[in-house]
Amino acid sequence: MSILDGLNKEQREAAERIDGPVLILAGAGSGKTRTVTYRIAHMIKEKGISPLSILALTFTNKAAREMKERAEALVGNDVHNLQISTFHSFSVRLLRIYGDRLGYGSNFNIYDTDDQKSLINKIMKEINILDDTTPGKVAGRISKLKEKGIDAKTLEQEVDIKVPSNRGFCEIFKRYEEVLKSSNSMDFSDLILNANKVLNDPVVLERVQDRYRYIIVDEYQDTNNLQYEIINKISRKYKNICVVGDEDQSIYAFRGADITNILNFEKDYKDALVVKLEENYRSTERILNAANELIKNNKSSRGKKLWTSAGKGEKIKVYNAPNTYDEANFIANEIVKKHSEGIPFKNMAILYRTNAQSRILEEKMLLNNIKYKIYGGMQFFQRKEIKDLLGYLSVINNIQDNLNLLRIINVPKRSIGDKTIEKFTQVANEEGISLFESLKYIDQISGLRAGTKEKLKEFYSILCGILEELENLSVKEIFQEILNKTKYIDSIEDNKEDRVKNIEELMNSIGEIEKEYPGITLSEYLEFISLTSAVDSMEEEENFVKLMTIHSSKGLEFDYVFIAGMEEGLFPGEASILNDEDLEEERRLCYVAITRAKKELQLSHASERMLWGQSTYGRLSSRFIDELSQDELEFLNKIEKKSEIFRRNEPVHTHTHIQPAKFYPMSSIENFNPYKKEVNSKYKIGENVTHIKFGKGKVVGIDSKSLTVDFMTGEKKIALALADRFLKG
């Protein structure tokens, strides 16, 4: 009797092949986590493979936790010797050990997006770059470049720095890297970039290869180029690599995910075994039929056909609303109805393409007394009071962290102004020390008021006192010391009750984490929360309707799913309609949304919607609705379509209880028409080009007058009339 006896034929085939490369094409809801965990159990219990030699990588803490819990049920205490983690967590652990080879201390801090923006804003002011570029845009560009393996030094060699915009961006990027390094800190993109760099060291690589002889990668379709390189470097020696993924669920191209990694696996590993998991254990037959019909329109699809023995199920309902308020009303009424029938709120979810759609939906939830939570808004760890206190913890963990020291030096208020900070910054720069270390020169710095000196000495004393006791204190005790000695809670003036509750919640979460991970160090705790996302922290048992973008819903499932905003120009987005690759990605996104539903699925779209501050009328339902298996749909108020372009001055045919939408002449909506006429240009969207000044780029948009090209330093518009003078194909 084998541990694999509980798997179906295809799952067993995938789990049994241990040696050599394996590609598991796992459709939505096909039991991929079960297959992977049983594969791990088979390796340990029946093949005698040491759990220390197995590395399993995934993308979210939630997925890693689920995999570890399931593995523990099968292998017991051996699970503690297994490395099951996210790419970022694995990279952090690698860099804690080998980061010194790149010049980092093992206690480096991890900067989040807000930290990035703050630092970039500071740099832009220092070097007097005050144009229309925002710190957020600069941070985004830097992250994209790092995800491609491009650092500041490489970029300078790739672009023409004589161009002012290029020179300015390169200067910011270079300074940003220098400050991070001197602060012994990394951002999220650095974790993967530096992990890949450290694996270029032959000694490190051989150690890692010999440690992890068996590699398992979940959600392989979501890997970017750097992650792909890391995986292939580690697996190169023994080639015992098993990747699990679904090309039909590749939806993160905007984050750098490269679908060709999964499509080309058999080229990379010639003797790979390919297994398709097509039996679905989640959704009804009607939902799966609709999904299958949709995704077959993608050329990149490998032809999986999901099926189930769970039964036919309810038809998929499609509702056309005259406007967005009616759409939100419809969804709210359906939720109220289902809840009155005994269905808990937690079993329902509303999905949408963009975060902006949530506002009206939220209004209707409130008006109907529906308990709900929005995922993707301000996260807990981004709140001011939480950032402040984590800033203290970050400085105590790493005294070189100048950014967080600047955050907390005047929190609570100590009347420490910019001029005072400038004096300490000057001392730090002259002596080649951190800002924290410069504080010991308080008495030697001229021009400081007596009151300011006392406040600074008090601040320095607080930090030094905690640092002296650091080894004897738990994370919770360090946190309590900060609260007590700074009197932070007493200093709160606005929204005190809510903010104190948030601090209490942080204290509770520290206690819970310490209970789960006894002996966790401050550095490990900061790493843990840095790598936790909003969806990771979602409590499934909480009785709330979940509102989230479709991207956020990946990997989740709900009994009842509502997908709002199924319209041309919104889903698929207007920018994707004229680009085949982008359109396929939007279709995959729709496929993901549909396959979140277990029992019932409802789709809605509106004839009128506010976009970019303007009302748009006569909106068409999404082409994705047309591409679904029509036999599985129930149209609650079907509109007769007369053409595939926006109609002029034609009434909408609806049931009598729906007020027809008002239509305006074409001139008032032409800017929102997704079916634009073909532009006469020799350039094509997706084409790689080289500019004589800006360097390499990719055409991402074409209109009647210009090309939009995405260069390393950002997007630029180039007049069609001048394109041939400046661009080479």
XYZ file of C-alpha atoms in Angstrom:
729
model
C 0.000 0.000 0.000
C 1.386 3.390 -1.002
C 0.792 6.849 0.436
C -0.168 7.817 -3.146
C -3.205 5.503 -3.289
C -5.514 8.418 -2.483
C -4.602 10.327 -5.662
C -6.295 10.115 -9.044
C -4.393 8.581 -11.998
C -2.849 11.849 -13.267
C -2.020 13.162 -9.797
C -0.282 9.888 -8.973
C 1.745 9.939 -12.183
C 2.961 13.461 -11.334
C 3.807 12.531 -7.736
C 5.633 9.263 -8.525
C 8.250 10.645 -10.914
C 10.941 11.905 -8.488
C 14.124 11.920 -10.546
C 14.454 14.273 -13.487
C 12.320 17.203 -14.661
C 8.509 17.162 -14.323
C 5.972 19.712 -15.571
C 2.545 19.505 -13.916
C -0.032 21.528 -15.852
C -2.606 21.923 -13.105
C -5.947 23.439 -14.047
C -7.882 25.590 -11.554
C -9.226 23.538 -8.635
C -7.519 20.341 -9.824
C -5.816 19.525 -6.521
C -2.291 20.744 -7.264
C -1.442 21.411 -3.595
C -2.633 17.900 -2.711
C -0.492 16.468 -5.512
C 2.617 18.387 -4.445
C 2.274 17.536 -0.733
C 1.707 13.847 -1.484
C 4.742 13.963 -3.763
C 6.807 15.363 -0.861
C 5.434 12.701 1.522
C 6.239 9.980 -1.034
C 9.808 11.293 -1.348
C 10.399 11.295 2.419
C 8.384 8.278 3.625
C 8.730 5.868 0.693
C 11.890 6.953 -1.139
C 13.981 7.780 1.925
C 14.935 11.256 0.686
C 16.058 13.633 3.422
C 13.613 16.527 3.940
C 16.686 18.777 4.250
C 17.407 18.254 0.545
C 13.944 19.411 -0.622
C 13.204 23.023 -1.551
C 9.594 24.041 -2.339
C 9.002 27.576 -3.596
C 5.745 29.462 -4.040
C 4.538 33.077 -4.210
C 2.450 33.788 -1.111
C 2.815 33.046 2.568
C -0.724 31.680 2.497
C 0.200 29.095 -0.149
C 3.442 28.192 1.668
C 1.585 27.823 4.968
C -1.107 25.626 3.409
C 1.509 23.409 1.745
C 3.442 23.070 5.022
C 0.305 22.236 7.047
C -0.769 19.560 4.581
C 2.748 18.111 4.444
C 2.876 17.996 8.255
C -0.308 15.902 8.327
C 1.470 13.367 6.099
C 5.088 13.380 7.320
C 4.807 14.607 10.930
C 7.839 16.263 12.514
C 9.920 15.823 9.357
C 8.122 18.918 8.033
C 10.322 21.122 10.268
C 13.342 20.168 8.156
C 11.582 21.082 4.930
C 12.242 24.404 3.214
C 8.768 25.482 2.025
C 8.690 29.217 1.466
C 8.047 32.107 -0.879
C 10.716 33.245 -3.315
C 11.263 36.365 -1.208
C 11.581 34.408 2.061
C 14.052 31.991 0.481
C 16.060 34.910 -0.908
C 16.139 36.599 2.521
C 17.461 33.421 4.160
C 20.093 33.012 1.465
C 21.186 36.638 1.909
C 21.276 36.413 5.714
C 23.956 33.742 5.237
C 25.810 34.945 2.143
C 24.883 38.650 1.882
C 28.306 39.633 3.259
C 29.745 38.629 -0.123
C 27.781 41.564 -1.565
C 28.680 43.901 1.301
C 25.536 43.495 3.486
C 25.311 42.686 7.182
C 23.103 39.764 8.202
C 20.716 42.137 10.053
C 19.743 44.138 6.946
C 16.284 45.737 6.939
C 13.696 45.374 4.191
C 12.105 48.573 2.854
C 8.487 48.471 1.736
C 6.911 50.587 -1.006
C 6.257 53.534 1.316
C 9.867 53.477 2.499
C 11.000 53.448 -1.128
C 8.897 56.483 -1.985
C 10.087 58.408 1.100
C 13.721 57.755 0.282
C 13.316 58.650 -3.401
C 11.450 61.840 -2.479
C 14.328 62.812 -0.178
C 16.899 62.092 -2.911
C 14.960 64.072 -5.530
C 14.962 67.088 -3.241
C 18.655 66.697 -2.417
C 19.749 66.624 -6.061
C 17.116 69.198 -7.028
C 15.097 67.094 -9.469
C 11.650 68.593 -9.094
C 9.911 67.881 -12.391
C 6.543 66.201 -12.995
C 7.938 62.771 -12.128
C 6.565 61.491 -8.822
C 8.527 59.368 -6.310
C 5.958 56.612 -6.877
C 6.637 56.510 -10.627
C 10.397 56.523 -10.069
C 10.082 53.691 -7.528
C 7.993 51.702 -10.016
C 10.571 52.161 -12.782
C 13.427 51.166 -10.498
C 11.574 48.019 -9.397
C 10.828 47.038 -13.006
C 14.481 47.466 -13.955
C 15.665 45.405 -10.979
C 13.196 42.641 -11.877
C 14.942 42.471 -15.252
C 18.312 42.233 -13.525
C 19.300 45.833 -14.389
C 21.022 47.925 -11.720
C 22.043 51.601 -11.896
C 25.502 50.821 -13.291
C 24.061 48.647 -16.094
C 21.432 51.263 -16.920
C 24.030 54.012 -17.368
C 25.684 51.852 -20.012
C 22.399 51.177 -21.821
C 20.953 54.697 -22.182
C 22.226 58.032 -23.468
C 22.891 60.023 -20.266
C 23.336 63.198 -22.318
C 19.532 63.297 -22.470
C 18.466 65.294 -19.354
C 15.583 62.976 -18.381
C 17.832 59.903 -18.667
C 20.634 61.588 -16.729
C 18.266 62.665 -13.945
C 16.722 59.230 -13.576
C 20.126 57.501 -13.589
C 21.332 59.910 -10.923
C 18.343 59.149 -8.684
C 18.728 55.399 -9.259
C 22.457 55.480 -8.464
C 21.964 57.559 -5.311
C 19.061 55.334 -4.239
C 21.251 52.234 -4.458
C 24.059 53.956 -2.543
C 21.767 55.006 0.315
C 20.217 51.540 0.577
C 23.647 49.949 0.716
C 24.998 52.390 3.309
C 21.843 51.839 5.386
C 22.324 48.065 5.226
C 18.866 47.787 3.695
C 17.205 46.269 0.645
C 13.873 46.767 -1.083
C 11.716 43.851 -2.271
C 13.212 43.792 -5.764
C 16.703 43.724 -4.244
C 15.914 40.466 -2.447
C 15.505 38.533 -5.701
C 18.175 40.519 -7.582
C 20.799 40.005 -4.862
C 19.895 36.358 -4.317
C 20.571 35.802 -8.004
C 23.843 37.748 -7.738
C 25.082 35.756 -4.765
C 24.421 32.519 -6.674
C 26.971 33.697 -9.241
C 29.587 32.875 -6.615
C 30.673 29.298 -7.543
C 31.260 28.329 -3.902
C 27.812 29.544 -2.795
C 26.104 27.953 -5.791
C 27.665 24.542 -5.202
C 26.698 24.626 -1.520
C 23.094 25.525 -2.371
C 22.921 22.917 -5.168
C 24.214 20.164 -2.886
C 21.833 21.208 -0.115
C 18.711 21.330 -2.318
C 18.879 18.352 -4.681
C 15.122 18.315 -5.242
C 13.312 21.488 -6.307
C 9.545 22.040 -6.434
C 8.168 25.314 -7.807
C 4.495 26.237 -7.431
C 2.745 28.730 -9.757
C 5.598 28.483 -12.247
C 3.671 30.604 -14.770
C 4.142 33.593 -12.424
C 7.940 33.492 -12.362
C 9.885 36.435 -13.752
C 13.282 36.257 -15.439
C 15.299 36.557 -12.224
C 13.276 33.872 -10.436
C 13.665 31.684 -13.510
C 17.448 32.166 -13.363
C 17.585 31.331 -9.625
C 15.594 28.127 -10.124
C 17.687 27.001 -13.065
C 20.994 27.755 -11.345
C 20.063 25.653 -8.305
C 18.572 22.756 -10.327
C 21.331 22.719 -12.980
C 23.504 20.147 -11.194
C 20.977 17.391 -10.423
C 18.036 18.391 -12.672
C 15.495 17.041 -10.164
C 13.021 19.842 -10.731
C 9.237 19.671 -10.575
C 7.298 22.774 -11.613
C 3.561 23.176 -11.154
C 1.551 25.793 -12.968
C -1.184 26.754 -15.370
C -0.457 28.883 -18.403
C -4.153 29.817 -18.414
C -3.711 31.554 -15.046
C -0.680 33.659 -15.948
C -1.935 37.142 -14.978
C 1.075 39.000 -13.600
C 2.877 40.263 -16.702
C 2.675 43.792 -15.216
C 4.867 42.519 -12.358
C 7.368 41.007 -14.745
C 5.957 37.458 -14.884
C 6.986 35.750 -18.117
C 4.545 33.140 -19.471
C 7.254 31.757 -21.781
C 8.969 30.220 -18.718
C 6.223 27.603 -18.456
C 5.602 27.370 -22.205
C 9.303 26.643 -22.848
C 9.893 24.211 -19.965
C 10.195 21.244 -22.309
C 12.801 23.115 -24.345
C 14.806 23.879 -21.202
C 14.524 20.271 -19.982
C 14.431 17.924 -22.979
C 13.437 14.743 -21.094
C 10.676 16.372 -19.040
C 7.562 14.408 -18.092
C 4.417 16.497 -18.744
C 1.236 15.677 -16.804
C -2.110 17.486 -17.155
C -4.440 17.715 -14.139
C -7.901 18.357 -15.569
C -10.340 16.950 -13.026
C -11.731 19.873 -11.056
C -12.779 19.489 -7.415
C -14.074 23.041 -6.909
C -16.687 24.219 -9.398
C -19.882 23.008 -11.053
C -19.994 21.688 -14.606
C -21.661 24.836 -15.969
C -18.940 27.102 -14.534
C -16.205 24.876 -15.961
C -17.858 24.640 -19.386
C -18.017 28.432 -19.547
C -14.359 28.740 -18.505
C -13.209 26.118 -21.039
C -15.070 27.858 -23.841
C -13.514 31.207 -22.913
C -9.888 30.151 -22.645
C -9.785 28.175 -25.878
C -9.676 31.584 -27.614
C -6.086 32.009 -26.330
C -3.352 30.761 -28.646
C -1.032 30.310 -25.636
C -3.391 27.783 -24.000
C -2.115 24.174 -23.933
C -5.592 22.743 -24.422
C -6.545 21.589 -20.919
C -10.228 20.873 -20.525
C -11.495 21.036 -16.966
C -14.229 18.583 -15.966
C -16.001 17.570 -12.789
C -18.246 14.875 -11.422
C -19.847 17.379 -9.024
C -22.967 17.942 -11.111
C -24.367 20.527 -13.535
C -25.117 23.334 -11.079
C -26.948 26.644 -11.617
C -26.739 28.665 -14.819
C -24.415 31.675 -14.775
C -26.545 34.809 -14.396
C -25.753 37.884 -16.528
C -27.230 41.263 -15.585
C -27.117 44.445 -17.673
C -27.568 47.513 -15.478
C -28.503 50.946 -16.831
C -25.723 52.446 -14.658
C -23.138 51.573 -12.005
C -25.457 52.435 -9.100
C -28.046 49.993 -10.375
C -25.304 47.372 -10.863
C -24.153 47.799 -7.250
C -27.792 47.700 -6.089
C -28.385 44.465 -7.963
C -25.339 42.812 -6.378
C -26.259 44.052 -2.882
C -29.858 42.787 -3.254
C -28.606 39.379 -4.374
C -26.292 39.178 -1.349
C -29.114 40.191 1.037
C -31.381 37.570 -0.544
C -28.787 34.802 -0.218
C -27.988 35.817 3.349
C -31.708 35.655 4.258
C -31.664 32.081 2.910
C -28.993 31.172 5.460
C -25.843 31.657 3.380
C -23.061 33.263 5.483
C -21.487 36.480 4.193
C -18.046 34.804 4.252
C -19.121 32.460 1.444
C -19.593 35.376 -0.988
C -17.138 37.583 -2.857
C -17.336 40.506 -5.283
C -14.501 40.716 -7.808
C -13.652 43.639 -10.064
C -10.966 44.670 -12.558
C -9.811 47.899 -10.862
C -9.754 49.178 -7.277
C -11.708 52.288 -8.332
C -14.828 50.127 -8.818
C -15.013 49.349 -5.104
C -16.320 52.760 -3.983
C -19.900 52.434 -5.251
C -20.050 48.785 -4.222
C -18.922 49.745 -0.732
C -21.634 52.403 -0.494
C -24.303 49.821 -1.299
C -22.865 47.350 1.228
C -23.176 50.008 3.939
C -26.700 51.004 2.923
C -27.843 47.366 3.055
C -26.119 46.549 6.363
C -23.935 43.952 4.667
C -20.787 43.048 6.580
C -17.879 43.371 4.184
C -14.128 43.839 3.928
C -12.136 45.352 1.114
C -8.794 43.754 0.339
C -6.276 45.897 -1.431
C -6.915 49.249 0.299
C -4.680 50.617 3.054
C -3.035 47.672 4.676
C -2.639 47.388 8.423
C 1.148 47.720 8.338
C 0.913 50.952 6.296
C -0.973 52.903 8.984
C 1.000 55.804 10.511
C 1.110 54.590 14.105
C 2.156 51.114 12.969
C 4.857 52.489 10.640
C 6.137 54.690 13.482
C 6.520 51.826 15.945
C 7.958 49.492 13.336
C 10.398 52.315 12.555
C 11.664 52.103 16.146
C 12.001 48.329 15.866
C 13.846 48.690 12.537
C 16.419 51.117 13.976
C 16.985 48.912 17.018
C 17.518 45.971 14.661
C 19.816 47.911 12.320
C 21.351 51.179 13.581
C 22.528 51.997 10.067
C 18.926 52.450 8.913
C 18.971 56.232 8.409
C 15.558 56.384 6.741
C 13.707 54.920 9.718
C 15.775 56.953 12.163
C 14.644 60.127 10.387
C 11.065 58.850 10.625
C 11.164 58.380 14.402
C 13.539 61.130 15.565
C 10.594 63.515 15.938
C 7.980 60.913 16.939
C 6.591 61.712 19.449
C 7.209 65.416 18.711
C 10.559 66.601 20.054
C 10.771 69.973 18.240
C 13.679 68.716 16.155
C 13.731 70.710 12.920
C 15.347 70.260 9.512
C 18.344 72.448 10.412
C 19.192 70.260 13.403
C 18.926 67.132 11.263
C 21.169 68.761 8.622
C 23.887 69.270 11.244
C 23.825 65.623 12.253
C 23.712 64.509 8.611
C 26.847 66.585 7.973
C 28.653 64.945 10.901
C 27.575 61.489 9.692
C 28.823 62.178 6.162
C 32.144 63.632 7.354
C 32.845 60.764 9.753
C 31.441 58.023 7.488
C 29.008 56.851 10.172
C 25.252 56.388 10.501
C 22.905 59.106 11.756
C 22.347 57.074 14.903
C 26.067 57.022 15.629
C 26.283 60.773 14.958
C 23.947 61.367 17.935
C 26.780 60.665 20.374
C 28.340 63.965 19.216
C 25.377 65.998 20.551
C 27.512 68.066 22.931
C 30.092 68.840 20.253
C 27.657 70.259 17.707
C 27.378 74.045 17.927
C 24.215 76.041 17.486
C 21.858 73.580 19.198
C 19.402 74.940 21.748
C 19.578 73.506 25.238
C 16.020 72.129 24.971
C 16.784 70.431 21.649
C 19.942 68.881 23.117
C 17.994 67.452 26.032
C 15.329 65.961 23.738
C 17.987 64.396 21.493
C 19.886 62.978 24.455
C 16.653 61.491 25.789
C 15.905 59.936 22.366
C 19.444 58.547 22.054
C 19.304 57.215 25.618
C 16.026 55.378 24.953
C 17.490 53.578 21.935
C 20.815 52.810 23.639
C 19.012 51.446 26.699
C 16.996 49.007 24.634
C 20.043 48.037 22.550
C 22.008 47.168 25.703
C 19.263 44.753 26.795
C 18.462 43.497 23.293
C 19.736 39.949 23.739
C 17.695 39.468 26.904
C 14.379 40.792 25.514
C 11.700 39.133 23.396
C 10.191 41.068 20.494
C 7.075 41.796 22.572
C 9.212 43.071 25.465
C 11.183 45.339 23.095
C 7.885 46.682 21.778
C 6.602 47.362 25.314
C 9.856 49.117 26.189
C 9.421 51.429 23.178
C 5.828 52.247 24.148
C 6.736 52.887 27.791
C 9.900 54.909 27.282
C 8.659 57.068 24.367
C 5.139 57.544 25.853
C 3.917 57.137 22.286
C 0.281 56.442 23.202
C 0.081 59.584 25.365
C 1.268 61.646 22.383
C -1.555 60.572 20.049
C -3.911 63.473 19.406
C -6.218 62.567 16.495
C -8.385 59.422 16.130
C -6.879 58.226 19.407
C -9.303 55.376 20.057
C -8.843 53.769 16.632
C -5.081 54.248 16.645
C -4.682 52.767 20.140
C -6.740 49.763 19.000
C -4.361 49.336 16.051
C -1.367 49.427 18.429
C -3.062 46.839 20.669
C -3.653 44.696 17.589
C 0.039 44.969 16.691
C 0.967 43.939 20.230
C -1.421 40.958 19.998
C -0.019 39.918 16.614
C 3.539 39.976 18.020
C 2.371 37.695 20.843
C 0.700 35.311 18.388
C 3.784 35.178 16.148
C 6.045 34.511 19.159
C 3.702 31.706 20.231
C 3.848 30.186 16.728
C 7.620 30.707 16.376
C 9.201 30.409 19.858
C 12.489 32.288 20.170
C 11.886 34.450 17.066
C 14.444 37.260 16.903
C 13.688 40.907 16.156
C 15.310 40.587 12.731
C 13.212 37.491 11.943
C 10.029 39.224 13.128
C 10.637 42.259 10.890
C 11.344 39.905 7.999
C 8.108 38.009 8.698
C 5.862 41.067 8.585
C 7.719 42.582 5.625
C 6.862 39.543 3.560
C 3.187 39.362 4.580
C 0.509 40.657 2.167
C -3.105 41.690 2.752
C -4.506 38.484 1.258
C -2.028 36.402 3.277
C -3.577 37.790 6.451
C -7.157 37.214 5.341
C -9.119 35.309 7.963
C -11.312 32.846 6.105
C -13.553 32.336 9.098
C -14.449 36.015 9.408
C -18.080 36.464 8.405
C -17.636 39.238 5.829
C -18.339 39.535 2.126
C -14.937 39.888 0.468
C -14.419 42.715 -2.038
C -11.215 42.568 -4.067
C -9.615 42.910 -7.479
C -9.427 39.779 -9.596
C -5.633 39.820 -9.240
C -6.015 39.630 -5.453
C -8.420 36.690 -5.731
C -5.848 34.382 -7.336
C -5.560 31.151 -5.340
C -8.812 31.776 -3.428
C -12.259 30.224 -3.823
C -15.789 31.182 -2.761
C -19.177 29.494 -2.982
C -20.835 32.532 -4.580
C -18.945 34.971 -6.808
C -20.066 38.256 -8.385
C -17.903 39.758 -11.139
C -18.732 43.444 -11.679
C -17.884 45.712 -14.616
C -17.906 43.170 -17.452
C -17.654 45.815 -20.179
C -15.514 46.578 -23.203
C -12.939 49.188 -22.313
C -12.936 48.118 -18.666
C -12.619 44.344 -18.884
C -10.859 43.868 -21.208
C -9.206 47.223 -20.642
C -9.100 49.690 -23.502
C -5.308 49.580 -23.795
C -5.274 45.791 -24.212
C -7.831 45.515 -27.005
C -5.456 46.267 -29.895
C -2.626 44.082 -28.577
C -2.998 40.307 -28.901
C -0.663 39.478 -25.995
C -2.368 41.932 -23.647
C -5.817 40.721 -24.704
C -4.815 37.127 -23.959
C -3.642 38.207 -20.491
C -7.014 39.916 -19.868
C -8.778 36.735 -20.988
C -6.649 34.685 -18.581
C -7.651 37.135 -15.858
C -11.311 36.538 -16.676
C -10.671 32.787 -16.600
C -9.161 33.153 -13.111
C -12.183 35.162 -11.942
C -14.690 32.602 -13.258
C -12.880 29.648 -11.706
C -12.964 31.212 -8.212
C -16.662 30.264 -8.039
C -17.663 26.942 -6.510
C -21.487 26.934 -6.629
C -22.815 30.056 -8.370
C -21.444 32.805 -10.582
C -23.081 36.133 -11.477
C -21.736 38.612 -14.043
C -22.841 42.215 -14.391
C -22.138 45.176 -16.648
C -23.456 48.721 -16.932
C -24.550 50.781 -19.936
C -23.355 53.969 -18.203
C -20.200 54.305 -16.104
C -18.046 57.145 -14.811
C -14.444 56.779 -16.018
C -11.649 59.310 -15.520
C -14.156 61.860 -14.283
C -16.484 61.532 -17.296
C -19.701 59.602 -17.772
C -19.542 57.183 -20.685
C -22.715 55.950 -22.291
C -23.768 53.114 -24.565
C -21.149 50.805 -23.170
C -20.982 47.316 -24.649
C -20.895 44.164 -22.604
C -17.495 42.498 -22.514
C -16.528 40.272 -25.426
C -15.666 37.702 -22.740
C -19.387 37.219 -22.053
C -19.874 36.436 -25.759
C -16.989 33.938 -25.628
C -18.522 31.925 -22.783
C -20.602 28.849 -23.521
C -23.966 30.533 -24.135
C -25.900 27.411 -23.081
C -24.591 27.928 -19.561
C -25.790 31.552 -19.290
C -29.058 33.035 -18.085
C -29.519 36.641 -19.265
C -31.682 38.481 -16.763
C -32.277 41.395 -19.167
C -30.551 40.687 -22.455
C -29.804 43.525 -24.881
C -30.122 42.944 -28.594
C -26.732 43.677 -30.069
C -26.917 45.230 -33.528
C -23.243 45.867 -34.167
C -19.801 45.493 -32.652
C -19.215 49.236 -32.326
C -20.793 51.797 -30.055
C -24.321 52.512 -31.254
C -25.595 55.993 -32.006
C -28.885 57.258 -30.619
C -30.371 53.775 -30.318
C -32.515 52.720 -27.362
C -31.493 49.821 -25.184
C -33.925 46.925 -25.190
C -34.541 45.874 -21.636
C -37.269 44.392 -19.522
C -39.914 46.900 -18.536
C -38.771 47.215 -14.913
C -35.415 48.649 -16.045
C -35.178 52.242 -17.201
C -33.424 52.454 -20.583
C -30.022 54.115 -20.568
C -29.691 57.470 -22.297
C -27.483 57.434 -25.395
C -25.491 60.366 -26.721
C -23.984 61.037 -30.146
C -20.756 59.305 -31.100
C -18.788 62.542 -30.697
C -19.272 62.530 -26.954
C -17.922 59.023 -26.442
C -15.449 58.458 -29.252
C -12.496 58.699 -26.884
C -13.735 55.611 -25.106
C -14.387 53.497 -28.199
C -12.292 50.323 -27.902
C -12.776 49.507 -31.571
C -10.569 52.184 -33.027
C -9.822 52.086 -36.728
C -6.521 50.580 -37.788
C -3.663 53.033 -37.685
C -1.509 53.202 -40.791
C 1.903 52.543 -39.255
C 4.751 50.224 -40.096
C 5.337 49.761 -36.351
C 3.370 47.173 -34.357
C 2.464 46.955 -30.684
C 4.904 44.647 -28.930
C 7.722 45.390 -31.402
C 11.200 45.960 -29.952
C 12.861 49.183 -31.159
C 16.015 51.174 -30.422
C 16.014 54.972 -30.050
C 19.205 56.871 -30.888
C 19.102 58.588 -27.462
C 16.793 56.602 -25.165
C 18.156 53.177 -26.091
C 16.150 49.930 -26.221
C 12.374 50.000 -25.857
C 9.091 48.291 -26.716
C 6.145 49.776 -28.613
C 3.172 49.687 -26.209
C 0.712 52.012 -27.965
C -0.097 53.469 -31.369
C -2.559 56.164 -32.327
C -3.102 58.292 -35.424
C -0.301 60.705 -34.503
C 2.250 58.955 -32.306
C 3.869 55.842 -30.921
C 4.140 55.162 -27.197
C 7.385 53.360 -26.418
C 8.352 51.878 -23.056
C 12.084 52.564 -22.554
C 14.161 51.579 -19.545
C 13.706 55.078 -18.159
C 9.940 55.136 -18.700
C 7.326 55.632 -21.415
C 7.776 58.286 -24.120
C 5.564 59.460 -26.993
C 7.204 59.774 -30.414
C 5.469 61.451 -33.341
C 4.843 59.024 -36.211
C 6.223 61.581 -38.644
C 9.568 61.526 -36.790
C 9.679 57.863 -35.803
C 11.833 56.722 -38.717
C 14.424 59.392 -37.923
C 14.867 58.281 -34.325
C 13.915 54.591 -34.204
C 15.464 51.438 -35.525
C 13.478 48.201 -35.609
